[in-house]
PDB file of C-alpha atoms in Angstrom:
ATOM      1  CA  UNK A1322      78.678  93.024 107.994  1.00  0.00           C
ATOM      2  CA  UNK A1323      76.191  95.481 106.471  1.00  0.00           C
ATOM      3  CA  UNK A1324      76.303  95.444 102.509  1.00  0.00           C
ATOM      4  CA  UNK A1325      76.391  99.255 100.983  1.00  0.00           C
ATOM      5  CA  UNK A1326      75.290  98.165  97.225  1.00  0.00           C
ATOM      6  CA  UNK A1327      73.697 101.657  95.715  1.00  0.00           C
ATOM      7  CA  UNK A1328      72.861 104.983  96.853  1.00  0.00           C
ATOM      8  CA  UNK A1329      68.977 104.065  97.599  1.00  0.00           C
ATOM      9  CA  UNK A1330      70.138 101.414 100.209  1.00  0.00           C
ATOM     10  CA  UNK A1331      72.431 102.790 102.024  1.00  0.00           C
ATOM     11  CA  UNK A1332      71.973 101.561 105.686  1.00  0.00           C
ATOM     12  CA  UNK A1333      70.501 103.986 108.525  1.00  0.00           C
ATOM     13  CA  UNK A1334      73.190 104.889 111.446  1.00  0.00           C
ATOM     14  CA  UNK A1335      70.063 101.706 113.311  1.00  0.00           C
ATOM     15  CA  UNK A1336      70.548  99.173 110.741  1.00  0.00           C
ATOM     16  CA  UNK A1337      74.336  99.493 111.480  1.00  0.00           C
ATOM     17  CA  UNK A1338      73.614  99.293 114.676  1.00  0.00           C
ATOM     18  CA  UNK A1339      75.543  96.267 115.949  1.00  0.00           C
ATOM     19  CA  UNK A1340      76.244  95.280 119.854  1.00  0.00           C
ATOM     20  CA  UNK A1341      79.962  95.196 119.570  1.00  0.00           C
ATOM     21  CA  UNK A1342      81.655  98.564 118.284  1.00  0.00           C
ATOM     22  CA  UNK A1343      84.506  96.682 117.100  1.00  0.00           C
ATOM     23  CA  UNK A1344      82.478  94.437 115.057  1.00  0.00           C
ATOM     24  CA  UNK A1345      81.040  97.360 113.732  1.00  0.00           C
ATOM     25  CA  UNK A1346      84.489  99.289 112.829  1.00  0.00           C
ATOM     26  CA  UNK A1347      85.229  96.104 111.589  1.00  0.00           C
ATOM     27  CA  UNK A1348      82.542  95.667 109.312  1.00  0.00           C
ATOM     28  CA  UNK A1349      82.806  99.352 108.401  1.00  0.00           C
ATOM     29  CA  UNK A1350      86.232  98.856 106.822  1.00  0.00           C
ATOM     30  CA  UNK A1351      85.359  95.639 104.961  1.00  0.00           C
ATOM     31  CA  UNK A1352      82.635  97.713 103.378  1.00  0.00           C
ATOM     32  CA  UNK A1353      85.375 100.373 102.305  1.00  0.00           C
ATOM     33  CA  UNK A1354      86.880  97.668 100.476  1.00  0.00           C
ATOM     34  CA  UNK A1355      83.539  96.639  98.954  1.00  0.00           C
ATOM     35  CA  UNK A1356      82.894 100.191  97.798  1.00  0.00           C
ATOM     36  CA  UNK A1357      86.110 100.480  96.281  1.00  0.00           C
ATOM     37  CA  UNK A1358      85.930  97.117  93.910  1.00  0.00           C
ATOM     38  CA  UNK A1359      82.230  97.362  92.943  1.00  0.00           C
ATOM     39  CA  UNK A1360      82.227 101.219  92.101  1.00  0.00           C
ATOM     40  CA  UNK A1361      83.916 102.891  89.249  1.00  0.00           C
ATOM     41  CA  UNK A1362      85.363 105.729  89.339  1.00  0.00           C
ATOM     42  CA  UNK A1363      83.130 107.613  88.225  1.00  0.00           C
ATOM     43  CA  UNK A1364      82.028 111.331  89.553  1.00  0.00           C
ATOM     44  CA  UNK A1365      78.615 110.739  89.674  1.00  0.00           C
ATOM     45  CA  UNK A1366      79.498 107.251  92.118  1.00  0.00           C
ATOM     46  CA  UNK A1367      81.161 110.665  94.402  1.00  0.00           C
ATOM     47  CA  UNK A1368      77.247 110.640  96.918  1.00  0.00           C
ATOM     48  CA  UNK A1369      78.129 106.692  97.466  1.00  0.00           C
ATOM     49  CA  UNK A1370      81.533 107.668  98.596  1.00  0.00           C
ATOM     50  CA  UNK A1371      80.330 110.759 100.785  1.00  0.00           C
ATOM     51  CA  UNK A1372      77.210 108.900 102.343  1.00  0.00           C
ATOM     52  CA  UNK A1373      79.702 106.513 103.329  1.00  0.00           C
ATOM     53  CA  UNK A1374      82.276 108.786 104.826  1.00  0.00           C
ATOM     54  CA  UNK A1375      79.607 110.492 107.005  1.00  0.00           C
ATOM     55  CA  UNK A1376      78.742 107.261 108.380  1.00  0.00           C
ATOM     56  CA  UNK A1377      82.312 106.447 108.976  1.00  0.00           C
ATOM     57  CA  UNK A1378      82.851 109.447 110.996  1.00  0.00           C
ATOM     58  CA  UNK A1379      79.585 108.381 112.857  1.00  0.00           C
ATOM     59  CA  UNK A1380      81.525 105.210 114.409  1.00  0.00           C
ATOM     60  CA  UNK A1381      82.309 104.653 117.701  1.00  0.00           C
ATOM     61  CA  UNK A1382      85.651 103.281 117.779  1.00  0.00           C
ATOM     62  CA  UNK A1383      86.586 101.736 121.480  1.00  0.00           C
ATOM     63  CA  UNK A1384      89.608 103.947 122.124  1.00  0.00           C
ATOM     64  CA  UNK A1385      91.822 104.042 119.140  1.00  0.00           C
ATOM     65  CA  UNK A1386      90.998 107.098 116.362  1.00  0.00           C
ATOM     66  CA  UNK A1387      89.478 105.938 113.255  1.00  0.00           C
ATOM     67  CA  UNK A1388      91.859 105.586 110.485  1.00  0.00           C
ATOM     68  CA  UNK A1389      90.227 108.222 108.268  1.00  0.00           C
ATOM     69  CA  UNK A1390      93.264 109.674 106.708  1.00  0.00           C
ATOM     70  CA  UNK A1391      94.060 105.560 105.966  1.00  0.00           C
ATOM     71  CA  UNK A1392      90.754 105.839 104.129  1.00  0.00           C
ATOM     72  CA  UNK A1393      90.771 109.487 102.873  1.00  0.00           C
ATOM     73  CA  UNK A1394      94.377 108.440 101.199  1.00  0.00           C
ATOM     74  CA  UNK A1395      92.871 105.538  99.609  1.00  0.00           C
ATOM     75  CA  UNK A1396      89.859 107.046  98.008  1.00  0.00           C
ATOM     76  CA  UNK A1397      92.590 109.424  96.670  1.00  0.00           C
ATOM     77  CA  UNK A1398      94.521 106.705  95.188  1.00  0.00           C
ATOM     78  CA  UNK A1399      92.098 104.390  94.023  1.00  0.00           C
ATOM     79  CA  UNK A1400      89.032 106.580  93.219  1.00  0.00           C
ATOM     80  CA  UNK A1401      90.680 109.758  91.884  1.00  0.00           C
ATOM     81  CA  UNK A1402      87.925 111.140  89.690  1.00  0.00           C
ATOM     82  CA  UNK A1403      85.477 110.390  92.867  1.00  0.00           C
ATOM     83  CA  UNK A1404      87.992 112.251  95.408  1.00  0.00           C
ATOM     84  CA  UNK A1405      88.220 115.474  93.111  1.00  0.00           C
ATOM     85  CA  UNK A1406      84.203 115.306  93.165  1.00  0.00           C
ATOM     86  CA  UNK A1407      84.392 114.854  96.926  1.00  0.00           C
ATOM     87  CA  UNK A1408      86.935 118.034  97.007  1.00  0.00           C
ATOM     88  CA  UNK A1409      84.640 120.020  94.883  1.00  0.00           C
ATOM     89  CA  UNK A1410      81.782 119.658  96.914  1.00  0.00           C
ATOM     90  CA  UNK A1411      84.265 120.428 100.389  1.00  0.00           C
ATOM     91  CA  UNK A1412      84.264 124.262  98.854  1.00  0.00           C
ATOM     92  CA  UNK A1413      80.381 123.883  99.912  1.00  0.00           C
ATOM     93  CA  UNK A1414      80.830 121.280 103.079  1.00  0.00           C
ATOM     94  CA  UNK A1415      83.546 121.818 106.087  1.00  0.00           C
ATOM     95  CA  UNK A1416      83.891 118.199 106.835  1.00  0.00           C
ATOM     96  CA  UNK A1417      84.815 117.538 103.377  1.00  0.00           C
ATOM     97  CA  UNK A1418      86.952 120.169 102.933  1.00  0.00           C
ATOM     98  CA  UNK A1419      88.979 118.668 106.109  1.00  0.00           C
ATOM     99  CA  UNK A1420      88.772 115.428 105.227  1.00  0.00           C
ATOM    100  CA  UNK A1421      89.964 115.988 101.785  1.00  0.00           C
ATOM    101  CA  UNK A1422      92.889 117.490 103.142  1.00  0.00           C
ATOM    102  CA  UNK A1423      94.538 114.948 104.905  1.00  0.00           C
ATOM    103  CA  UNK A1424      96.439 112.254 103.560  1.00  0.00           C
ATOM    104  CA  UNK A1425      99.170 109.846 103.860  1.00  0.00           C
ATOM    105  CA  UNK A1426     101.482 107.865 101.899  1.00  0.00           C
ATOM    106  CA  UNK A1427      99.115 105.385 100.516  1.00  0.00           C
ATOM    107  CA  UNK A1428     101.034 101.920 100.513  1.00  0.00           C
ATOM    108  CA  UNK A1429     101.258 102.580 104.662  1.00  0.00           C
ATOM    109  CA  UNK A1430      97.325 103.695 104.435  1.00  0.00           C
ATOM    110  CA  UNK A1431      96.438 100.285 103.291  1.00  0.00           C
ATOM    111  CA  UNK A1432      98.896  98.429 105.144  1.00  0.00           C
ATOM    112  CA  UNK A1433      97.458 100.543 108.448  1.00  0.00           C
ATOM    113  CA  UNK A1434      93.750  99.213 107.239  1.00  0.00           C
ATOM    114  CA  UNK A1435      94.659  95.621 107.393  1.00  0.00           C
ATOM    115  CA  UNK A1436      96.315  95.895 110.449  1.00  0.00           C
ATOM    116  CA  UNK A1437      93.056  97.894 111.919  1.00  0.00           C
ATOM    117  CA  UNK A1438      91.084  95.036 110.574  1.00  0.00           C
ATOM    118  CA  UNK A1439      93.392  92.147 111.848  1.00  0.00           C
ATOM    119  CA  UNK A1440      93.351  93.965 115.294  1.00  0.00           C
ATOM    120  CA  UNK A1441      89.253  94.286 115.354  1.00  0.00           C
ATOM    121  CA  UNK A1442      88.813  90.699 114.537  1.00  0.00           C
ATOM    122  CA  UNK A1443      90.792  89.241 117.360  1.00  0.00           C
TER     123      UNK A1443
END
């Protein structure tokens, strides 16, 4: 799985690039998780958050959606501060306007994740 650690490393759409787009959803999600332990939150940790979205959205999922509002609902729980920064800058940005405006009830979100995950890995 590819390691997001700080805004200056943040992987390019080829270093992500892996031969199995399952293993790469996969790894995708664990990094979620990584983002939200090792990050405050903090607004100015909001560009880690967004870069990571974007390359989110850039998955290619083998049939089933990508569970963005799982993740969108999340960020919203977890990372408050960082989701009103990510808001704030969707008055500027259409995606994140949209994906700041979907949500779900966040105890399914992150039972819907691990599911996703479990489901990937077989």
């Amino acid at each position: 799985a590819t390691s997001l650690c700080c805004r200056s490393s943040l992987p390019s759409e080829g270093e992500v690039n892996l031969n199995n787009s399952k293993h790469h959803l996969e790894g995708m999600i664990e990094n979620f998780f990584e983002l939200l332990k090792k990050y405050s939150d903090n607004p100015d940790n909001a560009d880690i958050f967004i870069n990571f979205i974007r390359l989110f959205l850039r998955t290619k999922s083998s049939g089933a959606p990508l569970p963005t509002v799982e993740l969108m609902s999340l960020i919203k729980k977890e990372k408050p501060e960082i989701f009103a920064a990510i808001r704030q800058r969707g008055k500027y940005d259409l995606l994140l306007e949209f994906v700041t405006s979907i949500h779900m009830d966040t105890a399914n979100a992150e039972e819907r994740m691990k599911q996703y995950l479990s489901k990937i890995a077989i």
